[in-house]
Structure formats: structure tokens, C-alpha cells
Coordinates of C-alpha atoms in Angstrom, one line a residue:
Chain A
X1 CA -14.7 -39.9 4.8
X2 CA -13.5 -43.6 4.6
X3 CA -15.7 -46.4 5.6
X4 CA -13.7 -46.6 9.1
X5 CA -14.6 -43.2 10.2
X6 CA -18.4 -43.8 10.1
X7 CA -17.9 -45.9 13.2
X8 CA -19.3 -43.9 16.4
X9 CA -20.5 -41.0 14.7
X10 CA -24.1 -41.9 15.1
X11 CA -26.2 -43.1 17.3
X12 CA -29.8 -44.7 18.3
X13 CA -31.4 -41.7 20.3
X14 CA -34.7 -43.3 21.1
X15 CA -36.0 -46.4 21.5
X16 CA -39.6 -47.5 21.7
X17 CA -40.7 -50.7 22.1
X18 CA -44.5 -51.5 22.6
X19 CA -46.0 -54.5 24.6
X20 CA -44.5 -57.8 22.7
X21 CA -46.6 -61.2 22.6
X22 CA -48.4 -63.7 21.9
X23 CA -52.0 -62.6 19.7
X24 CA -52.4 -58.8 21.6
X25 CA -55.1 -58.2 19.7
X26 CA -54.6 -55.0 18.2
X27 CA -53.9 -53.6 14.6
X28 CA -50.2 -53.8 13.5
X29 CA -50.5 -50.2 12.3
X30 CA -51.6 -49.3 16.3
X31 CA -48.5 -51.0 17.0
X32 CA -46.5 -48.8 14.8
X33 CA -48.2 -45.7 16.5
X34 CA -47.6 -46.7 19.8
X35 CA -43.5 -47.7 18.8
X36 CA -43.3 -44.4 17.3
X37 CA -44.8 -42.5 20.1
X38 CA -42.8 -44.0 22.5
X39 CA -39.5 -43.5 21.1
X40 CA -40.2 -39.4 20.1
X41 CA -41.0 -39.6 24.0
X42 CA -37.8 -41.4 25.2
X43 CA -35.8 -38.8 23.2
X44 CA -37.4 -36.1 23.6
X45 CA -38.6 -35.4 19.8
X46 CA -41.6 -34.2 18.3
X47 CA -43.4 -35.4 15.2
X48 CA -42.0 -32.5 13.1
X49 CA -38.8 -33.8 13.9
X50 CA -38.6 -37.0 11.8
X51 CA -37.5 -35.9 8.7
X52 CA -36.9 -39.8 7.7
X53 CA -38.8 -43.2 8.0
X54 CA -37.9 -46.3 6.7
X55 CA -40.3 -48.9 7.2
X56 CA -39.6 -52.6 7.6
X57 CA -42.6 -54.2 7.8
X58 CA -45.8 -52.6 6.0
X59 CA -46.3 -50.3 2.9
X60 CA -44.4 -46.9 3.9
X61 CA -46.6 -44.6 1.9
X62 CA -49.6 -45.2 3.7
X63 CA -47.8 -45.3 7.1
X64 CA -46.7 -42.1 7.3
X65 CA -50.3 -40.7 6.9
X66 CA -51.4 -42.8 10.0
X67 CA -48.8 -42.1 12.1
X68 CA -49.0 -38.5 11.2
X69 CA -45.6 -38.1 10.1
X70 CA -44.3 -35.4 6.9
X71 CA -40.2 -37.1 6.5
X72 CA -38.4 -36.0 3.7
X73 CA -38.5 -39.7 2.3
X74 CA -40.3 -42.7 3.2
X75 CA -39.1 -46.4 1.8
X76 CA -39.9 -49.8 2.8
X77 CA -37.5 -51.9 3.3
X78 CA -37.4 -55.8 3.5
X79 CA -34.6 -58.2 3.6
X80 CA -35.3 -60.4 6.0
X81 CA -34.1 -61.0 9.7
X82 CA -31.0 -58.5 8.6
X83 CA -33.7 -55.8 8.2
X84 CA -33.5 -54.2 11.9
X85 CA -30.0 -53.4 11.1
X86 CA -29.9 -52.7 7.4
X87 CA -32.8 -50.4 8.4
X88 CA -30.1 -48.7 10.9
X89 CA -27.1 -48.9 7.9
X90 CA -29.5 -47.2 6.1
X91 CA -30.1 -44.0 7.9
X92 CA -26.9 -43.3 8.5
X93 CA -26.6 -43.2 4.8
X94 CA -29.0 -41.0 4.9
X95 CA -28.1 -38.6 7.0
X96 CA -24.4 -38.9 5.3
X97 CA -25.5 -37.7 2.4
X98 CA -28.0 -35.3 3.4
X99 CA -31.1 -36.3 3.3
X100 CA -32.2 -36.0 6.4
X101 CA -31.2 -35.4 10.3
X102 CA -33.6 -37.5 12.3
X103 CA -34.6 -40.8 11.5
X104 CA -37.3 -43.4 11.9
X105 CA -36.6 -46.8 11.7
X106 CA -40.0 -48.7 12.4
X107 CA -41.0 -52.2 12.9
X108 CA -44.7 -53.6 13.9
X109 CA -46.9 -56.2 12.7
X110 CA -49.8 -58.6 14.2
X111 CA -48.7 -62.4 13.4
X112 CA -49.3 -64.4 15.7
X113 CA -53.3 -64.9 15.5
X114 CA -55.1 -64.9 12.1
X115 CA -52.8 -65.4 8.9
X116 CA -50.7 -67.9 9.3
X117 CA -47.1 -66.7 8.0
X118 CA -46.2 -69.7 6.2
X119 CA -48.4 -70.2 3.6
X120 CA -48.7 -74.1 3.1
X121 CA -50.9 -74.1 0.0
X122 CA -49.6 -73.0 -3.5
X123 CA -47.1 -70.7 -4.8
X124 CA -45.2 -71.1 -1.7
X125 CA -42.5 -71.9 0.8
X126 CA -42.4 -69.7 3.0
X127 CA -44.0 -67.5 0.5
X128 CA -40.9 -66.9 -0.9
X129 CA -40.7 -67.1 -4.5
X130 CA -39.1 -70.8 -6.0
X131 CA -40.8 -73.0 -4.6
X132 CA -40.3 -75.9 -6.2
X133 CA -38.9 -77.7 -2.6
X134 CA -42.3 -77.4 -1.6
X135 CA -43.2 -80.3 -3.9
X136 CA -41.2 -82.3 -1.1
X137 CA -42.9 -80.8 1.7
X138 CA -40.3 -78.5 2.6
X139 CA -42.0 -75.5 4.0
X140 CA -40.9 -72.3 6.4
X141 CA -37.8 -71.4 8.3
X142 CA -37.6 -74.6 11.1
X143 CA -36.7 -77.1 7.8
X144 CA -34.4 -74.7 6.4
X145 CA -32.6 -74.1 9.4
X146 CA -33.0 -77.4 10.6
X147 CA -30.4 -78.3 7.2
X148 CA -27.7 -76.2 9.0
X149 CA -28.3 -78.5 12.3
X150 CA -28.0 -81.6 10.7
X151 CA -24.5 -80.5 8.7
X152 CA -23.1 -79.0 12.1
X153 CA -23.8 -82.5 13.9
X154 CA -22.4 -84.5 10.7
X155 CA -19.4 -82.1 11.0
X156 CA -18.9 -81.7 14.3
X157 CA -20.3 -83.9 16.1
X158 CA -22.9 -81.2 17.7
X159 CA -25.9 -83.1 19.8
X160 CA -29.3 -82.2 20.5
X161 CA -27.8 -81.4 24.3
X162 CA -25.9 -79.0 22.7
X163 CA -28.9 -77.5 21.4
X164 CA -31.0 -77.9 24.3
X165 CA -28.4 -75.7 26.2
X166 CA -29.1 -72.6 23.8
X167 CA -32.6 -73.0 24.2
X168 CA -32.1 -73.4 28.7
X169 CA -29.4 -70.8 28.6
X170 CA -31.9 -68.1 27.1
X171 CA -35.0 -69.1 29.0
X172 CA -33.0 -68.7 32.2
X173 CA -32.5 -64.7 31.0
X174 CA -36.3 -64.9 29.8
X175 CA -37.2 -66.1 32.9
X176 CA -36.5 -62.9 34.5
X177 CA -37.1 -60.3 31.9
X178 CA -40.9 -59.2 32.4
X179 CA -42.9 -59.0 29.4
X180 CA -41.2 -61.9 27.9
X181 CA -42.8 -65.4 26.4
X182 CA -40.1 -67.0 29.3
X183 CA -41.0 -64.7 32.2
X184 CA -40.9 -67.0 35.1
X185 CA -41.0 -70.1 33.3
X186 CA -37.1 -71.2 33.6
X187 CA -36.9 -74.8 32.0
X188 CA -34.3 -77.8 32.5
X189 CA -32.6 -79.7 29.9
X190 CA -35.1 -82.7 30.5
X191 CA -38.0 -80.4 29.1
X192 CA -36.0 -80.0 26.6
X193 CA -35.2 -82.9 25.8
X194 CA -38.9 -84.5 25.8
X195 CA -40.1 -82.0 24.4
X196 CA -41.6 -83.3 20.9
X197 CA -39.8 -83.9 17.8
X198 CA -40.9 -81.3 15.2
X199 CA -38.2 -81.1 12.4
X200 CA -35.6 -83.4 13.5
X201 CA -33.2 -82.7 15.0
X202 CA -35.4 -79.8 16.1
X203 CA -37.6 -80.3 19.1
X204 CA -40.7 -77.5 20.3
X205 CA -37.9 -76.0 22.5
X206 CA -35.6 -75.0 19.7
X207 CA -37.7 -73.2 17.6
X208 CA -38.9 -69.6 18.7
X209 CA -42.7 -68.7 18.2
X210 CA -44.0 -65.7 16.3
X211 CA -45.4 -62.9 18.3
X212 CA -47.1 -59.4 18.3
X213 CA -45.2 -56.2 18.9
X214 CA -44.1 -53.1 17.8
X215 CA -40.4 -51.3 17.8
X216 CA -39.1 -48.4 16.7
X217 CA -35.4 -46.7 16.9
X218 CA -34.2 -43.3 15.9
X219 CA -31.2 -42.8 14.1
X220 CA -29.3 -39.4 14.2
X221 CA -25.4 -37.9 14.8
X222 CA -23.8 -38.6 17.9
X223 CA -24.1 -34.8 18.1
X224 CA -27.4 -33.8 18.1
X225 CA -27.9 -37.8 19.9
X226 CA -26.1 -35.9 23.3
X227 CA -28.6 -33.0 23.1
X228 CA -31.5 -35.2 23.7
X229 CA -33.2 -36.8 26.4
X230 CA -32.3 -40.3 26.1
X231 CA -28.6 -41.7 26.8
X232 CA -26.5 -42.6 23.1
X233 CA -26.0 -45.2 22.2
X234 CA -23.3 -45.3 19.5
X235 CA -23.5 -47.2 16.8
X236 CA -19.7 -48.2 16.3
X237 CA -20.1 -50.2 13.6
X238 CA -21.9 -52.2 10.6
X239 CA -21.2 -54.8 8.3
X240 CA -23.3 -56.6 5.9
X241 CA -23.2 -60.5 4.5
X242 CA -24.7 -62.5 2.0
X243 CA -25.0 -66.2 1.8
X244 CA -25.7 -66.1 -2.2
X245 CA -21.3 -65.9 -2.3
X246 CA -21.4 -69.0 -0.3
X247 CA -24.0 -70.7 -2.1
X248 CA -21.5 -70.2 -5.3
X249 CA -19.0 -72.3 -3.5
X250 CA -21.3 -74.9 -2.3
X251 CA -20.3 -73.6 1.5
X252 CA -23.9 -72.4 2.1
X253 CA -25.1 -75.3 4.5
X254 CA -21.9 -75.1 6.5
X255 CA -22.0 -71.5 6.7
X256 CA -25.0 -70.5 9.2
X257 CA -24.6 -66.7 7.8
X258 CA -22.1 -65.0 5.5
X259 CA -20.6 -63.1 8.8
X260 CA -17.1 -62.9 7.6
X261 CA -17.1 -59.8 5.4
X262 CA -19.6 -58.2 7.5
X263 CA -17.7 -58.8 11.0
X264 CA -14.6 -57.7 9.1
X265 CA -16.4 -54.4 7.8
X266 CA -18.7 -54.1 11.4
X267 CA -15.4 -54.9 13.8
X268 CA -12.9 -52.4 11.3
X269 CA -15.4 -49.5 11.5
X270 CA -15.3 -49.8 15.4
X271 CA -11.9 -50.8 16.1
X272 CA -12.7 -53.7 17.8
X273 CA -12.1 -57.4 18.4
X274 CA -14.2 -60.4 19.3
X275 CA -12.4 -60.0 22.9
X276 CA -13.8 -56.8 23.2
X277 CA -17.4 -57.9 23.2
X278 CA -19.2 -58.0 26.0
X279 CA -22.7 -59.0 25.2
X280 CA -24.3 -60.6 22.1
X281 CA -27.7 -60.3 21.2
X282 CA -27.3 -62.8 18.1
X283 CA -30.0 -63.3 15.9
X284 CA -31.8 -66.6 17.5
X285 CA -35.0 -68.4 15.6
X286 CA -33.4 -71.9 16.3
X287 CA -30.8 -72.9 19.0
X288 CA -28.3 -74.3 15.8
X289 CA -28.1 -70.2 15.0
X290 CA -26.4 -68.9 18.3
X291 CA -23.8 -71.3 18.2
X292 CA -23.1 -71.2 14.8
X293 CA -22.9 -67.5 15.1
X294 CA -20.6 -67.7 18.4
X295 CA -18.0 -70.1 15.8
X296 CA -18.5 -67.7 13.0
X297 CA -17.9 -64.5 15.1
X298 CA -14.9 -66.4 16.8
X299 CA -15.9 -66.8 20.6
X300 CA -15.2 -70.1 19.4
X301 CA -13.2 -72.4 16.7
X302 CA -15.8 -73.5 14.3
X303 CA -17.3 -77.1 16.1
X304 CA -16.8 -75.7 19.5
X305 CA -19.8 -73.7 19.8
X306 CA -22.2 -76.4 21.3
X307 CA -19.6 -77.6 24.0
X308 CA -19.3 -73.5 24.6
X309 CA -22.6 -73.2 25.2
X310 CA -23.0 -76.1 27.1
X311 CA -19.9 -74.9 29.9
X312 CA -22.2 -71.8 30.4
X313 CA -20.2 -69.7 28.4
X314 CA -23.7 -67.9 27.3
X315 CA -24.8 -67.4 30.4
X316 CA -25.1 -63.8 32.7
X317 CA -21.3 -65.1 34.5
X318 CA -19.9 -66.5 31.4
X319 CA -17.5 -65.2 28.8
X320 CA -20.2 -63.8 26.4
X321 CA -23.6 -63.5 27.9
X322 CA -25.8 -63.9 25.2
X323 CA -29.6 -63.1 24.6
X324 CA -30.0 -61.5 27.4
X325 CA -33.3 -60.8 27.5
X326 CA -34.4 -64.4 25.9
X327 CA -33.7 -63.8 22.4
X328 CA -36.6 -64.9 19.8
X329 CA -36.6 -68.2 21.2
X330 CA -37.6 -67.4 24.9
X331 CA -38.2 -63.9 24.9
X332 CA -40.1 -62.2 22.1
X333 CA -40.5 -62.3 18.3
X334 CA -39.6 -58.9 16.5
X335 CA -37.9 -60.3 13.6
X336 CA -34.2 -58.2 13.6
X337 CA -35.6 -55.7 16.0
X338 CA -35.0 -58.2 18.7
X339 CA -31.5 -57.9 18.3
X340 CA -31.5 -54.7 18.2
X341 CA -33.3 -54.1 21.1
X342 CA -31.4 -56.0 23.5
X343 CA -28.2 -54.4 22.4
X344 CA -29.9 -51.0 23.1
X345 CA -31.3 -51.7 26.5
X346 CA -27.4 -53.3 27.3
X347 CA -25.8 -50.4 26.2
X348 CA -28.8 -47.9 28.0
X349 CA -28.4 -50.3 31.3
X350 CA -32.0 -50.8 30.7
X351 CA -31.5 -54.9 31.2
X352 CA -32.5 -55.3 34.6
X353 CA -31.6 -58.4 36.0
X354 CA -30.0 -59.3 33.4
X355 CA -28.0 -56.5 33.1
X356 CA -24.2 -57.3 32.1
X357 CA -22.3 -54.8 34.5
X358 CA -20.1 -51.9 32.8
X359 CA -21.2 -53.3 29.3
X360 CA -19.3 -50.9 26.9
X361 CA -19.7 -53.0 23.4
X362 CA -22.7 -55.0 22.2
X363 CA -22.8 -57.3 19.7
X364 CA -25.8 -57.3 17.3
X365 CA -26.4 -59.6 14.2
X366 CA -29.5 -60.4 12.3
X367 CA -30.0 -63.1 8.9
X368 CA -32.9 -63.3 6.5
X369 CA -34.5 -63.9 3.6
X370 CA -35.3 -67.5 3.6
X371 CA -37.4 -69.7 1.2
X372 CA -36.8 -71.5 -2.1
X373 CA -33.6 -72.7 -3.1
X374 CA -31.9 -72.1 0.0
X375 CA -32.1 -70.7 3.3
X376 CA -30.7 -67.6 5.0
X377 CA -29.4 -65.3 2.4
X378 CA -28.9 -61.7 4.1
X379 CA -26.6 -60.9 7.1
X380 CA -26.2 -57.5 8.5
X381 CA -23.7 -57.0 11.9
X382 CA -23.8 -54.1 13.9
X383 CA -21.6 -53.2 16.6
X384 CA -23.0 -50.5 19.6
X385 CA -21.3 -49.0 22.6
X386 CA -21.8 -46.5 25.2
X387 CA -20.9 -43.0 24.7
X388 CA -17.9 -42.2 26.6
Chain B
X1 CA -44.8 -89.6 -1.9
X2 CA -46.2 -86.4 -3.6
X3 CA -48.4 -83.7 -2.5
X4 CA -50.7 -84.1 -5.8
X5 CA -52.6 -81.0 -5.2
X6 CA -49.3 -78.9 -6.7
X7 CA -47.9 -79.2 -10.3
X8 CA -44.0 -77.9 -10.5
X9 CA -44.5 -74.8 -12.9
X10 CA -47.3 -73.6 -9.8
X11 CA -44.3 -73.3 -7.6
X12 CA -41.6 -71.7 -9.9
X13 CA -41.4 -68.0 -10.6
X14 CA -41.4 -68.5 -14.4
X15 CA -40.9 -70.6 -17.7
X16 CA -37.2 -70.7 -17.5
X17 CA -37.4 -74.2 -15.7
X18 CA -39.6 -75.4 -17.6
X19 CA -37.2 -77.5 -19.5
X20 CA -36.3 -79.6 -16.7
X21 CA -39.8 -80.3 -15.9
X22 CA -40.0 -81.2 -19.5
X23 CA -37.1 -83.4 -19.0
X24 CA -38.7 -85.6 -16.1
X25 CA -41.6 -86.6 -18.7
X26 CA -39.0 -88.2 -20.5
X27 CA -37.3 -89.7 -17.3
X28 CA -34.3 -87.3 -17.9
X29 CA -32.7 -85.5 -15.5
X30 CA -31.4 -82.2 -16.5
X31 CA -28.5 -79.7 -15.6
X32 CA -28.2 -76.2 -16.4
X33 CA -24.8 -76.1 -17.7
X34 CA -22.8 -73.1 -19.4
X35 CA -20.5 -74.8 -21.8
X36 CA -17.9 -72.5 -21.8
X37 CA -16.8 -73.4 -18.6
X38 CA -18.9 -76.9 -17.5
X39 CA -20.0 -75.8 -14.6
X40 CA -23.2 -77.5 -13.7
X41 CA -26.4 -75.1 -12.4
X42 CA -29.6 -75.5 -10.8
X43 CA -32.6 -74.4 -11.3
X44 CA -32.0 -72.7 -14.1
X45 CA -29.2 -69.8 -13.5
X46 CA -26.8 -67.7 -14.8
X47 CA -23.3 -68.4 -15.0
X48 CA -21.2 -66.2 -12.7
X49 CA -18.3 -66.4 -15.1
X50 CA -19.8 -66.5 -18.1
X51 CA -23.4 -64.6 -18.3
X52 CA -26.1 -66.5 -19.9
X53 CA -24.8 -66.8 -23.2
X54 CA -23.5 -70.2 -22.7
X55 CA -26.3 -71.7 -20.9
X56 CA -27.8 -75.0 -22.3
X57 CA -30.1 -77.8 -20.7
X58 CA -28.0 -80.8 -20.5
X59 CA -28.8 -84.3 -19.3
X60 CA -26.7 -85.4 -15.9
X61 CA -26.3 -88.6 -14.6
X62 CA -29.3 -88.5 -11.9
X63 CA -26.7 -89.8 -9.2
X64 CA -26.3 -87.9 -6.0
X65 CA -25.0 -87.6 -2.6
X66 CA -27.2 -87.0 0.2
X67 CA -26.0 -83.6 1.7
X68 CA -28.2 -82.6 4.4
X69 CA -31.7 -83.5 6.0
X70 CA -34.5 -83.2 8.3
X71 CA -37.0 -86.0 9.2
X72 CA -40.4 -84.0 9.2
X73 CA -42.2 -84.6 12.2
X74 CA -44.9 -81.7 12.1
X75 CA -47.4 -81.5 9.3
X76 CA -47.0 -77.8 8.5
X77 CA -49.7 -78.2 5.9
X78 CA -52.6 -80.5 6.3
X79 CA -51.8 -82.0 2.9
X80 CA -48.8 -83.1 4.5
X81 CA -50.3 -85.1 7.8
X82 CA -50.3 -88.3 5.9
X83 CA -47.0 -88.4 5.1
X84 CA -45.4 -87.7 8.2
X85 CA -42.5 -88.6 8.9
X86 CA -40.7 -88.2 6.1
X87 CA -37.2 -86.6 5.2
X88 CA -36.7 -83.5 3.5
X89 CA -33.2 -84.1 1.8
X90 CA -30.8 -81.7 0.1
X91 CA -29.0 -84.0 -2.4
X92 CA -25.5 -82.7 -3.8
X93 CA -25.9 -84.1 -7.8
X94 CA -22.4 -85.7 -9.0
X95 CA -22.4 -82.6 -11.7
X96 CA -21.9 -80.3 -8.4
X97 CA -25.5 -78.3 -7.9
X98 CA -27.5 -78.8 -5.1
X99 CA -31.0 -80.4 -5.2
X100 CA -34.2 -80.2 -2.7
X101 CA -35.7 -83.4 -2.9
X102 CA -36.8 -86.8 -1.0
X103 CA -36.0 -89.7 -0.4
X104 CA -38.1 -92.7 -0.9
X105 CA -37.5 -96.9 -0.8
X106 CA -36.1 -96.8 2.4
X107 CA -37.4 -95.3 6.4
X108 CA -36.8 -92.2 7.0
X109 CA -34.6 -93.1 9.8
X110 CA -32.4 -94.7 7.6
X111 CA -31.6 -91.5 5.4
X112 CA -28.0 -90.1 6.3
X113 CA -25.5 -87.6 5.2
X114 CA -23.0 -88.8 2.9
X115 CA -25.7 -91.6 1.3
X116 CA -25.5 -92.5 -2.1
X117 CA -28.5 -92.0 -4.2
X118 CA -30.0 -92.3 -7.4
X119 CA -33.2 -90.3 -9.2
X120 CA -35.9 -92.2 -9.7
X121 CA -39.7 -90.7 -11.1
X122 CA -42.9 -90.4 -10.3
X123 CA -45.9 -90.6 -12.8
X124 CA -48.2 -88.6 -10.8
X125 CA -50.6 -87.4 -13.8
X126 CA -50.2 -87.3 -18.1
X127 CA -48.7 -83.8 -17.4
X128 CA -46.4 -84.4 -14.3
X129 CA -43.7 -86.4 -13.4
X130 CA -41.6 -85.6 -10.3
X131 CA -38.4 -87.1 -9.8
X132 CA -37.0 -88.3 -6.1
X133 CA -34.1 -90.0 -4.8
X134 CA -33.8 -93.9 -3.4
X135 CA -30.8 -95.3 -2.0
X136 CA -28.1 -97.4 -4.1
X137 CA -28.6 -100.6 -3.5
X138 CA -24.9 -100.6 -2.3
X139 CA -24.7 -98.4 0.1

């Protein structure tokens, strides 16, 4: 089979996502449960079904005695942001090669009370291994990203309005998604705006905030996907990235995410082109990622992406509604799975008001890894579409 | 400048930088550099040409270009609250690698992309020096 003619023969079959938010209180392995339970429900599958499981966020081996599950092989993945997907990539490989026919992909942790994620002390950025930046008080994700801000504005001439309109763009969607951080809370471009400097030119209203909540998707072929309960959705395409090729070249700050061989591999395997996109759900910690990734994908020529934003274009009437359920900056934290889940819920017409009519093609993308030397090194791009 | 509660080797994964924290005591600043092709490296690295074979600490001329920042606002350790606001710099050295540094002698505010800059160092104890990044005095 070549590469191109994975593309639409599998598919998410269930989808479970748990209450996301702010310090919930619960376990992260209750979280897991719940995710799990709730997706066998939505397709229709038993326990005994899952004859897979890849975790993404916790020790797999002890996971799958909790949840009560007996899969054929159980890993744990971590790769950062680009996990969600990757996780995805990877049972298809799975089920490719025969390993299995039904699989788990699971994400759930507790982070936003207790334990602090960035460790600030020793040994550290980001807990990331070299972390000899951390001698100049670089620590966690808002600096690093905040590196790719400052190149875009030097570049391009990109303003903090520009990134203001990301972060009013996606709260507007928040604002009516229930469940979300942004649920009724639209903002303006003034809040933005005096909102408080935290890494320049980052204010509070760029930078997303990390919250509790469980996800899980299950991965199988598009033909055992239409005998079960839920509606498909196909997964027409992946890609992968990483930044290390463009830290070789010195392109790394400039380059938000190494999407060009992945879009080429994601967009191939489904036949597609950036015109036939009609959602994105773009991998959105800061407001500098969604308009680097509009540029990168080509909704725009690289530089244009703040101006794009700012006409609207990323709104629910505009050319490429984006984040449409709030992203990580406005809606909820789920690392990857964020992505991933507002893709599903486009392509399942489970978006409620912020539903993008007769969406056949979702765009998701996810980047990770950050800490040390440099900042986002993984990139995964996955393309899904309704069933037809 | 420094947080003086960390040493550099508590913060790298392992001896093989060692060397250029070596170098600092002696107010050298050091490259990893594979001779066969003179391509410039840091922290220490493996050629992608080349392998490791060629690999040799070399000293590099401590000048630099300011490539990207971010003036620190938010004290993300409480280590750090004293020094606010201060600007977390990527400096591109003139032998090509990429640096993660600061930049001190001049405000924050005044640090911009495409700044010439020089290493200077830091005695924090007998056993560490750290080196930073001022300003030319021409630019």
C-alpha cells in the first residue's frame, strides 16, 4: 500500500471527552476512566473490545489495570503538543500491521491545582532536560514562544493588535461553547490590550492557562467505524514535522513549526489543498502560534497572518474559521487533544453554535516538545472529513 | 544578574559541556567545532556531516548578534522577582550557533534584534563563572 492510500481508510469511532477546567478536583486516573467510558459509550464498544491503548499522558502499564482494560499492547507515548495526533498516526500503524482492530488513544491528567508544571527550581526549564537557559531565567513555554513573537514582529512587522485579535477571535467562539474557560465571557481588544505584560510582547490574554480534563478517541477501519454507533469521522490524512531540521539551518525561530513536510505528507494522503479546508483547529498556547500556523499552512503569505486575522478571517463568517470551540487559549487545556477534539466535534456536527455549516474537511495540527536549547521541536498534521 | 542558587553542570544533562564551563573560568568562550568541515556547534553536538570524530572545543570570538528576545515581566520562579524585568535574549554567535543568554549594561527596553553584542563574565563563586552579553559600545 503506498503512503497515499492510507488516507480515509480509518477513522475516530468514538470520542469521549470528560468535564475540562480549571482545578476539578478529581484524580487524573478518574479522568482517564471517565474518557474511556465515555467514548466505548459513544461507539457503542465494550471493554473487551479494545484490543489497543496507547497512553499519552501517564505510565500505560498501570493504566490499563485501573481502567480495566486486557489490549494486545499498551505504550506510552510523549512527544509533546504533537502527541494527540501521533497517538492517532500511531494506531493506524497498528492496525496496519496487525496488531490490533480497535484502539485506545487516551489523554487525562490533573494540572491545574497542586504541582506546578514548570518546575522553576533546579534541573529545569520546563523540566525538560538542558537547561542551561535557565541560568538566564528562561523558564516554560510563554518565553520560548514568546522568541517566535518577537522574530515575526522584527520580520514582519506583526503588532500586539495582531495578536490581541487571535486571542478576541477565539474567545468570541469560547464565549459560546458551554463548558469552556470563555463561556460567556466575550472580551474586546481593549482587555486585551491592558491586560498585563507577562513575557513581552505577551500579555495575560495571549497565553492559554492549564486545565483539568480527560479525552479519549478510538481509532479503527473505516469499515468496522460504519458499523458502530457513532458517525465516522475519517481520518484523511497525517503528516509529521520536526523543528530539529530547522534548527540545523538556523530557520528554527522563524519557523513556528516544521509544517512543511508534514502538510505535504497530511494534504498528499488526503488529496487535498489549503482551499479545501474548511475549519482549523490549530494548535493555540499563544496567539503568535495561530497565525504563524495560518502562514505556514498557506491561508496566508508568510507576514500576512496578523492582518488575516485581524480582517476576521478566523472568525465563524470568515474564510477559515478557526478554534472553534476557543482553542487552548479560551476554551480548554488538553494539550493536542484539544485539536483533536474540535476537529471531531466539526466533522460529527457536534459544534453547536459554532458549528461551521456542511464542514466536510478539518484541519488539525499540534507542536511540542519544548524546553532547553530551543523551543517547539515536534509537529504532527492531521487532516479529518466526514464520511461520504 | 545571576540566579546564584544554580551552578551550570546542575542544569546540563551531562559532562560533555563541561569544557565550555571550564572555558568561562578562564574568560574563554568556547565553540564546538568539527574541523573537518568548520562548522561551529553549540552546546556540545555532533556534526551532521561529519559524526563526532571531528569534534574539538575551540575558542570563538565572544561577539554576537542579538537574534531574538523577550523582556520578562512575570517572575516564574521566586528566585527570579528581583530581577524583573529583564530580557531573555537568544544571541546568534559570529561562528553561526545560537546562544540563550542576557543581556546586561544597558535597560531592558533598550535590547533589540539585530544588536551587536559582546560576552562579558561573571565571577559568581571560585567554581563558577557565567558569561552574558552587553552591548558594543558602538551600536
Amino acid at each position: 500500500m503506498t503512503a497515499a492510500g492510507i488516507g480515509g481508510r480509518f477513522a475516530i469511532a468514538g470520542l469521549g471527552v470528560t468535564e475540562q477546567g480549571l482545578r476539578l478536583g478529581r484524580p487524573s486516573r478518574d479522568l482517564r476512566r471517565e474518557a474511556l467510558e465515555l467514548a466505548l459509550a459513544d461507539a457503542g464498544l465494550t471493554r473487551r473490545d479494545v484490543d489497543g491503548y496507547i497512553g499519552t499522558s501517564s505510565e500505560a502499564f498501570d493504566d490499563i489495570r485501573h481502567l480495566g482494560l486486557a489490549p494486545g499492547f499498551a505504550y506510552t507515548l510523549q512527544s509533546g503538543g504533537a502527541t494527540a495526533t501521533l497517538s492517532i498516526l500511531n494506531a493506524i500503524g497498528a492496525i496496519l500491521t496487525g496488531q490490533a482492530s480497535t484502539v485506545v488513544c487516551m489523554y487525562g491528567v490533573a494540572i491545574s491545582g497542586g504541582t506546578a508544571r514548570v518546575d522553576g527550581s533546579k534541573g529545569g526549564y520546563g523540566t525538560f532536560a538542558y537547561g542551561y537557559p535557565r541560568l538566564y531565567g528562561f523558564i516554560g513555554a510563554g518565553m520560548t514562544h514568546a522568541l517566535h513573537a518577537r522574530r515575526h514582529m522584527h520580520r514582519y512587522g506583526t503588532t500586539s493588535q495582531h495578536l490581541g485579535a487571535v486571542a478576541v477571535a477565539q474567545r468570541a467562539h469560547a464565549a459560546l461553547r458551554p463548558g469552556t474557560l470563555g463561556y460567556g465571557k466575550p472580551i474586546t481588544l481593549e482587555d486585551h490590550q491592558s491586560s498585563r505584560l507577562v513575557v513581552d510582547p505577551f500579555r495575560l490574554l495571549d497565553c492559554c492557562r492549564d486545565t483539568d480534563g480527560g479525552v479519549c478517541v478510538i481509532v479503527t477501519s473505516i469499515e468496522r467505524a460504519r458499523d458502530l454507533r457513532s458517525t465516522p469521522a475519517v481520518v484523511l490524512g497525517v503528516g509529521t514535522g520536526h523543528n530539529m531540521r530547522n534548527w540545523w539551518t538556523g530557520d528554527v525561530y522563524d519557523l513556528h513549526d516544521d509544517i512543511e513536510p508534514a502538510k505535504h505528507k497530511a494534504f498528499g494522503q488526503a488529496g487535498i489543498t489549503v482551499d479545501d479546508v474548511d475549519v482549523a483547529a490549530l494548535y493555540d498556547p499563544f496567539t503568535i502560534s495561530v497565525i504563524m500556523q495560518l502562514e505556514a499552512y498557506g491561508f496566508c503569505a508568510p507576514g500576512d497572518g496578523g492582518p488575516l486575522v485581524a480582517s476576521g478571517a478566523t472568525r465563524l463568517d470568515g474564510a477559515i474559521p478557526t478554534n472553534t470551540g476557543g482553542g487552548q487559549l479560551s476554551g480548554f487545556y488538553a494539550t493536542g487533544f484539544t485539536a483533536v477534539v474540535e476537529g471531531l466535534r466539526q466533522i460529527r456536527r457536534e459544534s453547536g453554535a459554532t458549528q461551521v455549516p456542511d464542514a466536510q474537511v478539518a484541519l488539525v495540527s499540534g507542536h511540542g516538545g519544548n524546553g532547553g536549547i530551543q523551543n517547539t521541536w515536534a509537529h504532527a498534521t492531521m487532516v479529518l472529513g466526514v464520511d461520504r | 544578574m545571576t540566579d546564584r542558587t544554580l551552578r551550570p553542570m546542575d542544569l546540563v544533562p551531562d559532562e560533555l559541556d563541561a569544557p565550555f564551563w571550564e572555558g568561562c573560568k578562564q574568560r574563554v568562550f568556547l565553540v564546538h567545532r568539527c574541523v573537518a568541515c568548520d562548522r561551529a556547534y553549540w552546546p556540545a553536538s555532533t556534526c551532521i556531516d561529519h559524526g563526532s570524530s571531528a569534534m574539538q572545543w575551540q575558542p570563538a570570538s565572544g561577539r554576537a548578534e542579538v537574534f531574538t528576545y523577550t523582556v520578562v515581566h512575570h517572575a516564574y520562579d521566586r528566585s527570579l522577582a528581583d530581577k524583573l524585568p529583564y530580557a531573555a535574549t537568544v544571541v546568534k554567535l559570529d561562528e553561526g550557533p545560537f546562544f540563550h543568554t542576557d543581556i546586561v549594561g544597558c535597560a531592558p527596553s533598550d535590547v533589540h534584534v539585530g544588536m551587536r553584542v559582546h560576552v562579558v563574565f561573571e565571577s559568581v563563586d571560585d567554581e563558577t563563572v557565567i558569561p552574558h552579553f552587553t552591548p558594543d559600545t558602538d551600536d
